[in-house]
CSV table of C-alpha atoms in Angstrom, one decimal:
chain,number,residue,atom,x,y,z
D,1321,UNK,CA,25.7,-0.8,-12.9
D,1322,UNK,CA,22.4,0.3,-13.5
D,1323,UNK,CA,19.7,1.3,-10.8
D,1324,UNK,CA,17.8,-1.1,-10.9
D,1325,UNK,CA,13.4,-0.3,-11.6
D,1326,UNK,CA,10.6,-2.1,-10.5
D,1327,UNK,CA,12.6,-5.3,-9.6
D,1328,UNK,CA,15.0,-5.4,-12.3
D,1329,UNK,CA,19.0,-6.3,-11.2
D,1330,UNK,CA,19.8,-7.4,-14.3
D,1331,UNK,CA,20.5,-5.6,-18.2
D,1332,UNK,CA,17.9,-7.4,-19.9
D,1333,UNK,CA,15.6,-6.8,-16.8
D,1334,UNK,CA,16.2,-3.6,-16.6
D,1335,UNK,CA,15.9,-3.4,-20.5
D,1336,UNK,CA,12.1,-5.0,-20.3
D,1337,UNK,CA,11.1,-3.3,-17.2
D,1338,UNK,CA,12.2,0.4,-18.9
D,1339,UNK,CA,11.0,0.1,-22.2
D,1340,UNK,CA,7.8,-1.4,-19.7
D,1341,UNK,CA,7.6,2.1,-17.8
D,1342,UNK,CA,8.1,3.9,-21.7
D,1343,UNK,CA,4.8,2.2,-22.0
D,1344,UNK,CA,3.5,2.4,-18.9
D,1345,UNK,CA,4.3,7.0,-19.0
D,1346,UNK,CA,2.8,6.8,-23.1
D,1347,UNK,CA,-0.6,6.2,-21.4
D,1348,UNK,CA,-1.1,7.7,-18.8
D,1349,UNK,CA,1.4,11.0,-19.1
D,1350,UNK,CA,-1.9,13.1,-19.3
D,1351,UNK,CA,-3.4,11.7,-16.6
D,1352,UNK,CA,-0.6,12.0,-14.3
D,1353,UNK,CA,0.7,15.2,-15.3
D,1354,UNK,CA,-0.6,17.7,-12.1
D,1355,UNK,CA,0.6,14.8,-9.5
D,1356,UNK,CA,4.1,15.1,-8.2
D,1357,UNK,CA,7.2,13.4,-9.4
D,1358,UNK,CA,6.8,11.2,-6.2
D,1359,UNK,CA,3.3,10.5,-6.5
D,1360,UNK,CA,3.5,9.7,-10.1
D,1361,UNK,CA,6.2,7.2,-9.9
D,1362,UNK,CA,4.2,5.3,-7.0
D,1363,UNK,CA,1.2,5.3,-9.6
D,1364,UNK,CA,3.5,4.4,-12.7
D,1365,UNK,CA,4.7,1.2,-10.7
D,1366,UNK,CA,0.8,0.3,-9.6
D,1367,UNK,CA,0.1,0.5,-13.5
D,1368,UNK,CA,2.6,-1.3,-14.6
D,1369,UNK,CA,2.6,-3.8,-11.9
D,1370,UNK,CA,-1.7,-4.2,-12.7
D,1371,UNK,CA,-1.1,-3.8,-17.0
D,1372,UNK,CA,-4.5,-1.5,-15.7
D,1373,UNK,CA,-4.0,2.1,-17.2
D,1374,UNK,CA,-7.0,2.6,-15.7
D,1375,UNK,CA,-5.5,2.9,-12.4
D,1376,UNK,CA,-4.2,6.3,-12.9
D,1377,UNK,CA,-7.6,7.6,-12.9
D,1378,UNK,CA,-8.2,5.7,-10.0
D,1379,UNK,CA,-5.8,5.7,-7.5
D,1380,UNK,CA,-5.8,8.8,-4.8
D,1381,UNK,CA,-3.6,10.3,-2.1
D,1382,UNK,CA,-3.5,12.7,0.3
D,1383,UNK,CA,-1.4,15.9,0.4
D,1384,UNK,CA,0.7,14.3,3.3
D,1385,UNK,CA,0.9,10.8,2.1
D,1386,UNK,CA,3.5,10.9,0.4
D,1387,UNK,CA,5.6,13.0,3.3
D,1388,UNK,CA,4.3,10.7,6.2
D,1389,UNK,CA,5.0,7.0,4.2
D,1390,UNK,CA,8.7,8.4,3.6
D,1391,UNK,CA,9.1,9.6,7.0
D,1392,UNK,CA,8.3,6.4,8.4
D,1393,UNK,CA,10.2,4.0,5.6
D,1394,UNK,CA,12.8,5.9,6.3
D,1395,UNK,CA,13.2,5.7,10.2
D,1396,UNK,CA,12.4,2.1,9.9
D,1397,UNK,CA,9.2,2.2,11.3
D,1398,UNK,CA,7.1,-1.3,11.0
D,1399,UNK,CA,4.9,-2.4,7.9
D,1400,UNK,CA,1.6,-3.9,8.9
D,1401,UNK,CA,-0.3,-6.1,6.1
D,1402,UNK,CA,-3.8,-7.6,6.0
D,1403,UNK,CA,-2.4,-10.9,4.3
D,1404,UNK,CA,0.8,-13.0,4.0
D,1405,UNK,CA,0.9,-12.8,0.3
D,1406,UNK,CA,1.2,-9.0,0.7
D,1407,UNK,CA,3.7,-9.5,3.4
D,1408,UNK,CA,5.5,-11.6,1.0
D,1409,UNK,CA,5.6,-8.8,-1.5
D,1410,UNK,CA,7.6,-6.1,-0.2
D,1411,UNK,CA,10.9,-6.4,-1.1
D,1412,UNK,CA,13.8,-4.1,-0.2
D,1413,UNK,CA,12.7,-3.0,3.6
D,1414,UNK,CA,15.3,-2.8,6.2
D,1415,UNK,CA,12.6,-2.5,8.7
D,1416,UNK,CA,10.0,-5.3,9.7
D,1417,UNK,CA,7.1,-6.5,8.2
D,1418,UNK,CA,4.1,-8.3,9.6
D,1419,UNK,CA,1.1,-9.8,9.5
D,1420,UNK,CA,-1.1,-11.4,12.3
D,1421,UNK,CA,-3.6,-13.1,10.2
D,1422,UNK,CA,-2.4,-16.5,11.2
D,1423,UNK,CA,-1.6,-15.5,15.2
D,1424,UNK,CA,-3.2,-17.2,17.4
D,1425,UNK,CA,-3.8,-14.5,19.6
D,1426,UNK,CA,-6.0,-13.3,15.9
D,1427,UNK,CA,-7.9,-16.7,15.6
D,1428,UNK,CA,-8.5,-16.7,19.3
D,1429,UNK,CA,-10.1,-13.0,19.3
D,1430,UNK,CA,-11.7,-14.1,15.9
D,1431,UNK,CA,-13.5,-16.7,17.4
D,1432,UNK,CA,-14.3,-16.0,20.6
D,1433,UNK,CA,-15.8,-11.7,18.6
D,1434,UNK,CA,-17.0,-13.6,15.6
D,1435,UNK,CA,-14.8,-10.5,14.2
D,1436,UNK,CA,-13.2,-11.7,10.8
D,1437,UNK,CA,-9.7,-12.3,11.4
D,1438,UNK,CA,-8.6,-9.6,9.7
D,1439,UNK,CA,-10.0,-7.5,11.7
D,1440,UNK,CA,-9.1,-9.0,14.2
D,1441,UNK,CA,-5.2,-8.9,13.2
D,1442,UNK,CA,-5.1,-5.5,13.4
D,1443,UNK,CA,-6.4,-5.4,17.3
D,1444,UNK,CA,-3.8,-8.0,17.6
D,1445,UNK,CA,-1.2,-6.1,16.1
D,1446,UNK,CA,-2.6,-2.6,17.8
D,1447,UNK,CA,-2.2,-4.6,21.5
D,1448,UNK,CA,2.1,-5.5,19.8
D,1449,UNK,CA,2.6,-1.8,20.0
D,1450,UNK,CA,2.7,-1.3,16.4
D,1451,UNK,CA,3.5,2.2,15.1
D,1452,UNK,CA,3.8,2.6,11.2
D,1453,UNK,CA,2.6,2.0,7.9
D,1454,UNK,CA,-0.7,-0.1,6.9
D,1455,UNK,CA,-1.0,-1.7,3.9
D,1456,UNK,CA,-4.4,-3.0,3.6
D,1457,UNK,CA,-4.2,-5.3,0.0
D,1458,UNK,CA,-7.9,-7.1,0.4
D,1459,UNK,CA,-10.0,-7.4,3.6
D,1460,UNK,CA,-12.4,-4.1,4.0
D,1461,UNK,CA,-12.7,-5.5,7.1
D,1462,UNK,CA,-9.3,-4.5,8.3
D,1463,UNK,CA,-9.3,-0.7,6.5
D,1464,UNK,CA,-12.4,-0.4,8.7
D,1465,UNK,CA,-10.4,-1.2,12.0
D,1466,UNK,CA,-7.9,0.6,11.4
D,1467,UNK,CA,-9.6,3.8,10.7
D,1468,UNK,CA,-12.1,3.0,14.3
D,1469,UNK,CA,-8.7,2.5,16.0
D,1470,UNK,CA,-6.7,5.1,14.7
D,1471,UNK,CA,-10.3,7.5,15.7
D,1472,UNK,CA,-10.2,6.1,19.2
D,1473,UNK,CA,-6.6,6.5,19.7
D,1474,UNK,CA,-5.7,3.1,20.4
D,1475,UNK,CA,-3.3,2.7,17.3
D,1476,UNK,CA,-0.5,4.3,15.8
D,1477,UNK,CA,-0.5,5.0,12.1
D,1478,UNK,CA,2.0,7.1,10.3
D,1479,UNK,CA,-0.3,5.9,6.5
D,1480,UNK,CA,-2.7,4.0,5.2
D,1481,UNK,CA,-2.4,2.2,1.8
D,1482,UNK,CA,-6.2,0.9,2.2
D,1483,UNK,CA,-6.3,-1.0,-1.6
D,1484,UNK,CA,-9.2,-3.6,-0.9
D,1485,UNK,CA,-10.4,-5.2,-4.2
D,1486,UNK,CA,-14.0,-6.8,-4.2
D,1487,UNK,CA,-17.7,-5.8,-4.4
D,1488,UNK,CA,-19.2,-6.5,-0.3
D,1489,UNK,CA,-17.1,-3.1,1.8
D,1490,UNK,CA,-14.1,-2.6,-0.5
D,1491,UNK,CA,-15.7,0.4,-1.9
D,1492,UNK,CA,-17.3,1.4,0.8
D,1493,UNK,CA,-13.8,1.5,3.1
D,1494,UNK,CA,-12.0,2.8,0.7
D,1495,UNK,CA,-14.3,6.6,0.8
D,1496,UNK,CA,-14.2,6.4,4.3
D,1497,UNK,CA,-11.1,6.2,4.7
D,1498,UNK,CA,-10.8,9.2,1.9
D,1499,UNK,CA,-12.7,11.0,4.0
D,1500,UNK,CA,-10.4,10.6,7.3
D,1501,UNK,CA,-7.8,12.6,8.0
D,1502,UNK,CA,-5.3,9.9,8.0
D,1503,UNK,CA,-2.5,10.3,5.0
D,1504,UNK,CA,-4.1,7.4,2.6
D,1505,UNK,CA,-3.5,6.2,-0.7
D,1506,UNK,CA,-7.0,4.7,-1.9
D,1507,UNK,CA,-8.5,3.1,-5.4
D,1508,UNK,CA,-12.2,4.6,-6.0
D,1509,UNK,CA,-14.6,1.5,-6.6
D,1510,UNK,CA,-14.0,-2.8,-6.6
D,1511,UNK,CA,-10.8,-2.2,-7.6
D,1512,UNK,CA,-7.6,-3.2,-5.9
D,1513,UNK,CA,-5.9,-6.4,-4.3
D,1514,UNK,CA,-2.2,-7.8,-3.9
D,1515,UNK,CA,-0.4,-6.7,-6.4
D,1516,UNK,CA,-2.2,-2.3,-5.8
D,1517,UNK,CA,-1.1,-3.0,-2.3
D,1518,UNK,CA,2.8,-4.1,-3.3
D,1519,UNK,CA,3.7,-1.7,-5.7
D,1520,UNK,CA,2.5,1.0,-3.8
D,1521,UNK,CA,4.0,-0.2,-0.5
D,1522,UNK,CA,7.0,-0.7,-2.8
D,1523,UNK,CA,7.3,1.9,-5.1
D,1524,UNK,CA,7.6,4.4,-1.7
D,1525,UNK,CA,10.0,2.1,-0.4
D,1526,UNK,CA,12.7,2.7,-3.5
D,1527,UNK,CA,11.9,6.4,-3.5
D,1528,UNK,CA,13.5,6.2,0.0
D,1529,UNK,CA,16.4,4.7,-0.7
D,1530,UNK,CA,17.0,7.0,-3.9
D,1531,UNK,CA,16.2,9.9,-1.8
């Protein structure tokens, strides 16, 4: 049986995915020529998932992102997402994928402190002993909270995929993450969102399975 690629599991699906990969590579090969094989695979999957070659220009990874991310998923560490939709898109992972956005503690904390539920959810995750990879596709406030909690030593994070989408705080939060020592993947500017976050983490999981 041919190996799966980008979610394909049948011959027809694999053929379509393989053709898509050829098209993606023809569009971005020049832009990704200086990346490692793993980094290139992640960017290819993001471009494939969004049908937007610009992501090859705006996706940035710290030098240790792939190493630290692969270590974490290979060890089955937890994955934490900012919203349920991102969690639903993560597949083929044998570890736990967690999201606290609808947790009763999150709702209570957000109501008492007037922070966003997304930010409160990060606090709850930390209080529950989270240790692993954080994947944020929508909430800049969650990304700010992760950075603050890592800085104060109150949260264990192996790597962060920080790709919140939007025009209020998204670009700023990603720029700030890029200036930290946290192993990270970000997209510059307002672009990002659930498809990008899911593509990045699923690509990391797929690489770990094929090592």
